[in-house]
mmCIF file of C-alpha atoms in Angstrom:
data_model
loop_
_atom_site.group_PDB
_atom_site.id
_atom_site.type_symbol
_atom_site.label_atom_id
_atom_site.label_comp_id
_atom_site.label_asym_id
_atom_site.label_seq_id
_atom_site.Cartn_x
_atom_site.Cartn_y
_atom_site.Cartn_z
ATOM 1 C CA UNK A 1 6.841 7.827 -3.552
ATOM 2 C CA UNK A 2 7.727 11.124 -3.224
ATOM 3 C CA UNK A 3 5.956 13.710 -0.626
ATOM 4 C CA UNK A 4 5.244 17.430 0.223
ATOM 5 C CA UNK A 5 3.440 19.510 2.880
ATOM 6 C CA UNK A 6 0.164 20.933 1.274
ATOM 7 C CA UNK A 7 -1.260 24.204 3.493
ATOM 8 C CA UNK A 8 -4.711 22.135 4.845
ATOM 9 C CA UNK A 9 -3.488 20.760 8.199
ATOM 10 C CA UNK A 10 -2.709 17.360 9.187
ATOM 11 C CA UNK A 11 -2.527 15.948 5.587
ATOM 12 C CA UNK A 12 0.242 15.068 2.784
ATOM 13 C CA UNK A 13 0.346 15.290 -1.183
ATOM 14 C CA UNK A 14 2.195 12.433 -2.336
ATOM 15 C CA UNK A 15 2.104 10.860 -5.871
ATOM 16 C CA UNK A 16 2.304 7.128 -6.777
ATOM 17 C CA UNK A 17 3.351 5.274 -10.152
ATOM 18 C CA UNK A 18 6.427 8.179 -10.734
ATOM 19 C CA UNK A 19 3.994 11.190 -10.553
ATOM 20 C CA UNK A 20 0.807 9.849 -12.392
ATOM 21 C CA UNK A 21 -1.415 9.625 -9.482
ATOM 22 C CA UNK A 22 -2.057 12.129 -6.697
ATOM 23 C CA UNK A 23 -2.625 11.030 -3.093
ATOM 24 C CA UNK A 24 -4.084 12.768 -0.375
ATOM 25 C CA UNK A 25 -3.731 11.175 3.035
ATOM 26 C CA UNK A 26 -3.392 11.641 6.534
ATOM 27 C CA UNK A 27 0.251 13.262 7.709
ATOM 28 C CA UNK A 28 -0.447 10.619 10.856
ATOM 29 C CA UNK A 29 -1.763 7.377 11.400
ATOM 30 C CA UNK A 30 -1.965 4.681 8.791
ATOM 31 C CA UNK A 31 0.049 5.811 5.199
ATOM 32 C CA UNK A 32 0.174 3.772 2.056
ATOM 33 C CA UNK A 33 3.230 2.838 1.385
ATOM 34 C CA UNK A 34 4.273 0.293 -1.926
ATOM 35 C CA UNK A 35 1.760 -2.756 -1.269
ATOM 36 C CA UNK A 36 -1.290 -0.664 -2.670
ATOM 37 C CA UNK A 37 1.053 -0.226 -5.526
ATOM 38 C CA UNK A 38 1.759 -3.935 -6.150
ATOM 39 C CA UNK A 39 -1.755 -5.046 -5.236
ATOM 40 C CA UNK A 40 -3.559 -2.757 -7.985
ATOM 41 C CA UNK A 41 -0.438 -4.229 -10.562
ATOM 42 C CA UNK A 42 -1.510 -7.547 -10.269
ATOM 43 C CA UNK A 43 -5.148 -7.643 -10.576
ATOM 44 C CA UNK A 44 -6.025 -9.064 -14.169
ATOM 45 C CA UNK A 45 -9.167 -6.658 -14.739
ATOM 46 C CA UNK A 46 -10.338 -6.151 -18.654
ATOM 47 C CA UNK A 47 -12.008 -3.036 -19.950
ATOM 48 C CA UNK A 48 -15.490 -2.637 -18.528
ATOM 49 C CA UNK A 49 -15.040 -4.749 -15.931
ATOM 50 C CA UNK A 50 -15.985 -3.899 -11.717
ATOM 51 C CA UNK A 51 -13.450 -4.556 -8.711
ATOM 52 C CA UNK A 52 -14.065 -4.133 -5.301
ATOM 53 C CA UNK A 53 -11.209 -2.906 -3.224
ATOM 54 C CA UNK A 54 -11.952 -4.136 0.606
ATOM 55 C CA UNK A 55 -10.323 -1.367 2.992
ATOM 56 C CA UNK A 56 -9.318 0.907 0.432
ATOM 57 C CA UNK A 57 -8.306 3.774 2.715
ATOM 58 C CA UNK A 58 -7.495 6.760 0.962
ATOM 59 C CA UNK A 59 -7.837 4.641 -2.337
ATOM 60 C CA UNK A 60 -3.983 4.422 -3.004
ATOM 61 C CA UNK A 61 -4.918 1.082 -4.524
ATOM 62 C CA UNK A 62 -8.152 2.213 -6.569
ATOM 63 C CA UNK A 63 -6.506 4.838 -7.736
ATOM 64 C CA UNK A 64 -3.212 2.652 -9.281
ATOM 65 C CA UNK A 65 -5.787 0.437 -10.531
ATOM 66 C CA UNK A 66 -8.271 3.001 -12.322
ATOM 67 C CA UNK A 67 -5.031 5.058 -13.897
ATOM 68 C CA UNK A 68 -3.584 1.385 -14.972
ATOM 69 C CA UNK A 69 -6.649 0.201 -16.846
ATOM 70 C CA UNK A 70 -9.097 3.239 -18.359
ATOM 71 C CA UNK A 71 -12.098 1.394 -18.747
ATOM 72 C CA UNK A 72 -12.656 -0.294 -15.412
ATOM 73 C CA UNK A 73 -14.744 0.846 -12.635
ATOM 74 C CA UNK A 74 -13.452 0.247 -9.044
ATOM 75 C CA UNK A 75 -15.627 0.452 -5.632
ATOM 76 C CA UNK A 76 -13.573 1.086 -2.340
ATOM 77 C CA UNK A 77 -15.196 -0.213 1.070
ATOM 78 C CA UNK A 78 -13.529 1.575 3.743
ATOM 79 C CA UNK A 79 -14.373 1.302 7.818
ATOM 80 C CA UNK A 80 -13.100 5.215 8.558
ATOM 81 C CA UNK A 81 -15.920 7.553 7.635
ATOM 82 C CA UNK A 82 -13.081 10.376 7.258
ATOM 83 C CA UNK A 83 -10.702 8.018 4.954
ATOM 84 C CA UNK A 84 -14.460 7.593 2.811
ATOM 85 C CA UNK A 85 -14.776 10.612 2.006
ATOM 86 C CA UNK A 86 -10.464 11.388 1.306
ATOM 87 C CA UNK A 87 -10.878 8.539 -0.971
ATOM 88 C CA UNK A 88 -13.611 10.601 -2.743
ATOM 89 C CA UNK A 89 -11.825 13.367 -2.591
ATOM 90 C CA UNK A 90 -9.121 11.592 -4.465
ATOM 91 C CA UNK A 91 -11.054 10.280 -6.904
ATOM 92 C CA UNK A 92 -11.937 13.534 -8.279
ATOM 93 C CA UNK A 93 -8.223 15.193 -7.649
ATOM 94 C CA UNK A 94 -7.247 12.320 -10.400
ATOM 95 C CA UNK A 95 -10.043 13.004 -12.728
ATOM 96 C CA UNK A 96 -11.862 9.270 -11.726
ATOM 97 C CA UNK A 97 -15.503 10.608 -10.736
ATOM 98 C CA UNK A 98 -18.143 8.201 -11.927
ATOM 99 C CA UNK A 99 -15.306 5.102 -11.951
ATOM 100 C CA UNK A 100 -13.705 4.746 -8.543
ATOM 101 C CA UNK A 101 -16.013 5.710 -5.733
ATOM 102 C CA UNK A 102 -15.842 4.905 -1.913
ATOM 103 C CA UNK A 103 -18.448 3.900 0.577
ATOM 104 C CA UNK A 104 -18.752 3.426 4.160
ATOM 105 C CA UNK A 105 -19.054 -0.072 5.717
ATOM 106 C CA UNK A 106 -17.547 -3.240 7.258
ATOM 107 C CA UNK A 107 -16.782 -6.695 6.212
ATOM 108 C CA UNK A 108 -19.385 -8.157 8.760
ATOM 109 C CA UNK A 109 -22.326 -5.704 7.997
ATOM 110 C CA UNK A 110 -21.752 -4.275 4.841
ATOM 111 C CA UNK A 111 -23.866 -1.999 2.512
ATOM 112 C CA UNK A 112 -27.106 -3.443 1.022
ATOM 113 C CA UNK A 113 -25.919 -2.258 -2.124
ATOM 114 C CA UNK A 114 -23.271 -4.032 -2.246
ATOM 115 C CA UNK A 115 -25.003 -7.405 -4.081
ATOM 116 C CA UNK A 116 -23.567 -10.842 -3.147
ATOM 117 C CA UNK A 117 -21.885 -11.989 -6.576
ATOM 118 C CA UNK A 118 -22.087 -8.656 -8.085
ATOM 119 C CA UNK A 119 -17.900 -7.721 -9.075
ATOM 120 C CA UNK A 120 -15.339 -9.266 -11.645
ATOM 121 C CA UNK A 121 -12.668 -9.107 -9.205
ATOM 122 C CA UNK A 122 -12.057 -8.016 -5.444
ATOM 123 C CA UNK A 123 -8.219 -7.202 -4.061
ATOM 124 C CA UNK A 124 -7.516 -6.493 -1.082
ATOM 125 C CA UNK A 125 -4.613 -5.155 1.592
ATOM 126 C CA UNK A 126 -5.926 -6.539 4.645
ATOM 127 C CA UNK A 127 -5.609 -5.402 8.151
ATOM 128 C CA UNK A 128 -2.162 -7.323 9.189
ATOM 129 C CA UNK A 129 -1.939 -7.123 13.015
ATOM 130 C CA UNK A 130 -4.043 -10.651 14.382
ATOM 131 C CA UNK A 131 -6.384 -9.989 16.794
ATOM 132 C CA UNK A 132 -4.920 -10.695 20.346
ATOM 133 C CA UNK A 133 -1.193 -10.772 19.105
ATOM 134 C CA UNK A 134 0.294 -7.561 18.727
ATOM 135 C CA UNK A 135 0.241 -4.327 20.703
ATOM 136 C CA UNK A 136 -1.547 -1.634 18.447
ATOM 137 C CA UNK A 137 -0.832 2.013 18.005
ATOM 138 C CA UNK A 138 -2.029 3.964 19.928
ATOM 139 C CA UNK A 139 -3.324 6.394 17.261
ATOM 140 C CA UNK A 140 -7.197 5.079 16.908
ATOM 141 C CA UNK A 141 -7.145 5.947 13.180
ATOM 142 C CA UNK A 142 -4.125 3.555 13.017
ATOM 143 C CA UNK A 143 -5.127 0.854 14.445
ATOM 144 C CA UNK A 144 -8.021 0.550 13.018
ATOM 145 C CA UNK A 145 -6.098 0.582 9.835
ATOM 146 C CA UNK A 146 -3.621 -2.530 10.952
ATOM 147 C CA UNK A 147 -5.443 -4.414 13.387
ATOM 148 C CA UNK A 148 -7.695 -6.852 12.626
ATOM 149 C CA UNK A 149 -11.378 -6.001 13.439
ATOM 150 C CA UNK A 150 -12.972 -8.823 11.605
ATOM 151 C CA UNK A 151 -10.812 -12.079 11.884
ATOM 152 C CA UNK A 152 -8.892 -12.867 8.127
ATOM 153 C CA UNK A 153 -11.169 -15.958 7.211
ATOM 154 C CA UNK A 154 -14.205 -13.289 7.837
ATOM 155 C CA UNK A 155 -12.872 -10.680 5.287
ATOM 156 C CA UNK A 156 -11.987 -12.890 2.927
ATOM 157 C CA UNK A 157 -15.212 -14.782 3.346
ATOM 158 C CA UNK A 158 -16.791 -11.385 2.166
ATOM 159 C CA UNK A 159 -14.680 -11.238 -0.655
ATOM 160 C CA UNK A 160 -15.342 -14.450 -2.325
ATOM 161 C CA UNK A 161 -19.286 -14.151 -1.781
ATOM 162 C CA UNK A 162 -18.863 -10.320 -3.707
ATOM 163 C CA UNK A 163 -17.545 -12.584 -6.907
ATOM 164 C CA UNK A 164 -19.140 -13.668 -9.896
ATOM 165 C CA UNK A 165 -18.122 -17.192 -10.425
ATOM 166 C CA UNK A 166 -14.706 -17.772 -11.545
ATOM 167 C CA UNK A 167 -14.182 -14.039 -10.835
ATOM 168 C CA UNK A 168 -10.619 -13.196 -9.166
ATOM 169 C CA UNK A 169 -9.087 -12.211 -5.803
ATOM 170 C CA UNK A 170 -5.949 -10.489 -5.020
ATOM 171 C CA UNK A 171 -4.427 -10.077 -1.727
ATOM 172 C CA UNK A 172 -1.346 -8.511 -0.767
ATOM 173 C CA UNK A 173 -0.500 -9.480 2.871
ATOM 174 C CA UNK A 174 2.028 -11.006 5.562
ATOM 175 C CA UNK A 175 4.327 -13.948 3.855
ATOM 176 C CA UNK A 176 3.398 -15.457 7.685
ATOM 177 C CA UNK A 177 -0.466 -15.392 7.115
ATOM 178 C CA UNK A 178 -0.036 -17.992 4.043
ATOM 179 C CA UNK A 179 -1.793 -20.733 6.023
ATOM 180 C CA UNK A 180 -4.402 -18.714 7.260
ATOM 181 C CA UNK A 181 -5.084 -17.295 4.041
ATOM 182 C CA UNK A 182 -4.889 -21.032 2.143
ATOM 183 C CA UNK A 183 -7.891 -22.042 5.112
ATOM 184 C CA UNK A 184 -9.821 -19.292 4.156
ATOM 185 C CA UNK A 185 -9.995 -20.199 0.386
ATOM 186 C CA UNK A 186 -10.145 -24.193 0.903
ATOM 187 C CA UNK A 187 -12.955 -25.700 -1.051
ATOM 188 C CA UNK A 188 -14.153 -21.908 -2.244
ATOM 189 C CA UNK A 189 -11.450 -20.969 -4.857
ATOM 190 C CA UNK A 190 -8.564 -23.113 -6.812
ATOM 191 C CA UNK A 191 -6.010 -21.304 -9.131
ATOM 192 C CA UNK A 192 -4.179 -20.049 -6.373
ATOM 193 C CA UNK A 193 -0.793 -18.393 -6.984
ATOM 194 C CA UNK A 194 1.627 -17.317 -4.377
ATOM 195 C CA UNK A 195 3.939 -14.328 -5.559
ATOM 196 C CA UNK A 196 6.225 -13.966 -2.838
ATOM 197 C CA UNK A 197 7.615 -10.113 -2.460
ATOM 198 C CA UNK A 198 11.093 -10.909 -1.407
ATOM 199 C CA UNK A 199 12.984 -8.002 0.442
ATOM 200 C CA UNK A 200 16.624 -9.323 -1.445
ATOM 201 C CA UNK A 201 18.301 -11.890 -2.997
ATOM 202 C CA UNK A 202 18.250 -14.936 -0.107
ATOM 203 C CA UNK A 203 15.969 -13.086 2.013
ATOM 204 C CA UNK A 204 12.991 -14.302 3.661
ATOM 205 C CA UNK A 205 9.803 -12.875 1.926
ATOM 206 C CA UNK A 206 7.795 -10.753 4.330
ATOM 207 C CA UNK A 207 5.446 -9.914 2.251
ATOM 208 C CA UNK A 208 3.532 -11.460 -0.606
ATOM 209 C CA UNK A 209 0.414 -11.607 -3.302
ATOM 210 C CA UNK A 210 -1.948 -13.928 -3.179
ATOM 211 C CA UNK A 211 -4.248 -14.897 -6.495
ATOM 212 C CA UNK A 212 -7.425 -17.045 -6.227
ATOM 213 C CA UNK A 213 -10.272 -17.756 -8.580
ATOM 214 C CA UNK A 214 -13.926 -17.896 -7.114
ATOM 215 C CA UNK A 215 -15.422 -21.473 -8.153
ATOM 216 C CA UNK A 216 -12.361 -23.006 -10.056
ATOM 217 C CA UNK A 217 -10.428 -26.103 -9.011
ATOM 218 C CA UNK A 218 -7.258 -25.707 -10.755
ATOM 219 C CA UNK A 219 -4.197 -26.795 -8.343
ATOM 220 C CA UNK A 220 -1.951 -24.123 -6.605
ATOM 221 C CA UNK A 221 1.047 -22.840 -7.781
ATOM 222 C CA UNK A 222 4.001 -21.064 -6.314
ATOM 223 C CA UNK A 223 5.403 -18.717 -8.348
ATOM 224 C CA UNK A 224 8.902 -16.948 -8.724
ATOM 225 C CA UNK A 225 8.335 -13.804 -7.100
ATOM 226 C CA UNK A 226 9.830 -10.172 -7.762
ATOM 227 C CA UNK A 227 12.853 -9.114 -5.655
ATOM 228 C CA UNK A 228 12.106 -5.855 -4.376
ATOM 229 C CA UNK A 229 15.617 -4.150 -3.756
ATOM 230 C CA UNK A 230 19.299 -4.512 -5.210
ATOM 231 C CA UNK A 231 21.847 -4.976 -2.138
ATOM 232 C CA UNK A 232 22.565 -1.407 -1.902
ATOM 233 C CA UNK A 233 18.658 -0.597 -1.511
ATOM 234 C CA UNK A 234 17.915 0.116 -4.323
ATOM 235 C CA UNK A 235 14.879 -0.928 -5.751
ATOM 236 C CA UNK A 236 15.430 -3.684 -8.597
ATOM 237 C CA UNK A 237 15.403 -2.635 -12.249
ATOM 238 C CA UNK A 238 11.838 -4.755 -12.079
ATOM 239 C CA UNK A 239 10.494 -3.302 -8.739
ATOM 240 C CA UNK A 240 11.183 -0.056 -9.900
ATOM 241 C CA UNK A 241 8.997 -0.492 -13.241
ATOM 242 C CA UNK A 242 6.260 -1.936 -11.255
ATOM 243 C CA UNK A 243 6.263 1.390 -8.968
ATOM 244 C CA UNK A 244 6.897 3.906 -11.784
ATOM 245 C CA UNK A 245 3.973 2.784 -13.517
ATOM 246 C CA UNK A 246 5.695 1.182 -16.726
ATOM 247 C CA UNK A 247 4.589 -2.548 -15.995
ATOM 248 C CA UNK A 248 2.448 -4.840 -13.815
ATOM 249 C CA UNK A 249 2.326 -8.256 -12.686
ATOM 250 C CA UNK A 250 0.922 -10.791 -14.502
ATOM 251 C CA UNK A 251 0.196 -13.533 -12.388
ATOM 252 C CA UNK A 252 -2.174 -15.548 -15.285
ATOM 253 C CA UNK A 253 1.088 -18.459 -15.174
ATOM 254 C CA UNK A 254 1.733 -18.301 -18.915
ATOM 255 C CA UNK A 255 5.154 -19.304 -19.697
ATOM 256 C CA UNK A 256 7.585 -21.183 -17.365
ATOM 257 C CA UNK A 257 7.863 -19.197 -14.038
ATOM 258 C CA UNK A 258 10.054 -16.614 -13.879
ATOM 259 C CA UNK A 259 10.638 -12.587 -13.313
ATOM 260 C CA UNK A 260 10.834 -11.932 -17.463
ATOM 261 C CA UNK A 261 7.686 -13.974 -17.226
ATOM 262 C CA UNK A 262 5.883 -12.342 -14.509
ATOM 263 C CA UNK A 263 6.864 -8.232 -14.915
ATOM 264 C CA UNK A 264 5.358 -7.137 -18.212
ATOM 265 C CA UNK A 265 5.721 -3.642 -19.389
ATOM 266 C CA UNK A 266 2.530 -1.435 -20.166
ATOM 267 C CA UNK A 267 1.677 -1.078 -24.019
ATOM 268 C CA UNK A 268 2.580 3.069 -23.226
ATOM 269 C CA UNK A 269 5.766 2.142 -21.675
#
């Protein structure tokens, strides 16, 4: 992700998927980084389809998601008043008005407009500081951003009652929340797959994505996973692809699991 000054104070320009999509977003506090970029990879969205994006931010993850797939409409839920309306701002910077919008509101009172059942799919990059274990920032806007306001089970709770039966969630969170996660969907979703995000070869995955379908009972399944960077940092001839915008992540299990399996390159790449 590359990144310049712009004149307004206190914010960046950067520009995800190798230029394609422009991001403005605070200079300080919170900053997307590449899980926005995965996340909005891997959700299996069709044309004319809705997706809700829980804590969208700025809408780095909308934004990947709305540039990926033309005909699907995305709604960002978002805490920070000020991140709102930057995510709106956003939207029309990449020429999305009328398909990605952001509102304000919180997992445990959210907007009445936002109808129980009502979205296709729902992903999500979840606060990943537990309540009562870490030590926040001390930048408000920050912590608010990576500490847990609303316990896990409680935002994803809200996520499975926003989809239509046998509708999909994607999460992109802590490799160490797996079990808190797995509680959270028992008895409400089946089809699970766990992607793990692994740093390098024969290195513990610290982060990972996280597929369930609302309603279904299909068994879980643990899936290859995508190593992230070569040994000399570099980002893997797959990682990179996924970033620049020339594939996503197909996490639908066809095929014997596996990297050629799971990275598929864009018709336009």
């Amino acid at each position: 992700m590359s990144q310049a000054p712009i004149p307004e104070s206190g914010f960046t320009e950067d520009r995800l998927l190798d230029g394609r999509v422009l991001l403005r977003q605070p200079a300080d506090g919170f900053r997307a980084a590449i899980d926005p970029v995965m996340l909005a990879s891997a959700v299996a969205a069709e044309p004319g389809q809705s997706v809700l994006d829980i804590g969208t931010g700025s809408g780095a993850a909308a934004l990947c998601l709305a540039w990926r797939l033309g005909q699907v409409r995305v709604t960002g839920l978002e805490i920070q008043r000020d991140l709102v309306r930057l995510a709106s701002e956003n939207a029309a910077l990449n020429g999305f008005e009328g398909r990605v919008q952001a509102m304000l509101g919180d997992v445990r009172a959210p907007p009445l407009r936002l109808a129980p059942g009502s979205f296709d799919h729902v992903m999500t990059n979840p606060p990943y500081l537990e309540a009562g274990t870490a030590t926040l920032p001390a930048d408000a806007a920050r912590a608010t951003a990576v500490g847990e306001g609303a316990e896990l089970r409680v935002w994803l709770r809200f996520a499975l009652a926003m989809l239509r039966d046998r509708g999909s969630l994607t999460i992109v969170h802590r490799a160490d929340r797996l079990d808190a996660i797995l509680a959270a969907l028992l008895g409400q979703a089946g089809d699970i797959v766990v992607f793990p995000l692994w740093p390098g070869t024969g290195k513990a995955a610290k982060r990972m994505l996280v597929r369930a379908r609302k309603g279904v009972a299909t068994p879980l399944r643990l899936a290859a996973g995508l190593v992230l960077h070569e040994g000399d940092g570099r980002f893997t001839v797959e990682a990179d692809a996924v970033l620049r915008g020339r594939a996503h992540i197909d996490l639908s299990g066809a095929g014997p699991a596996g990297l050629d399996q799971a990275v598929r390159l864009l018709p336009s790449a």
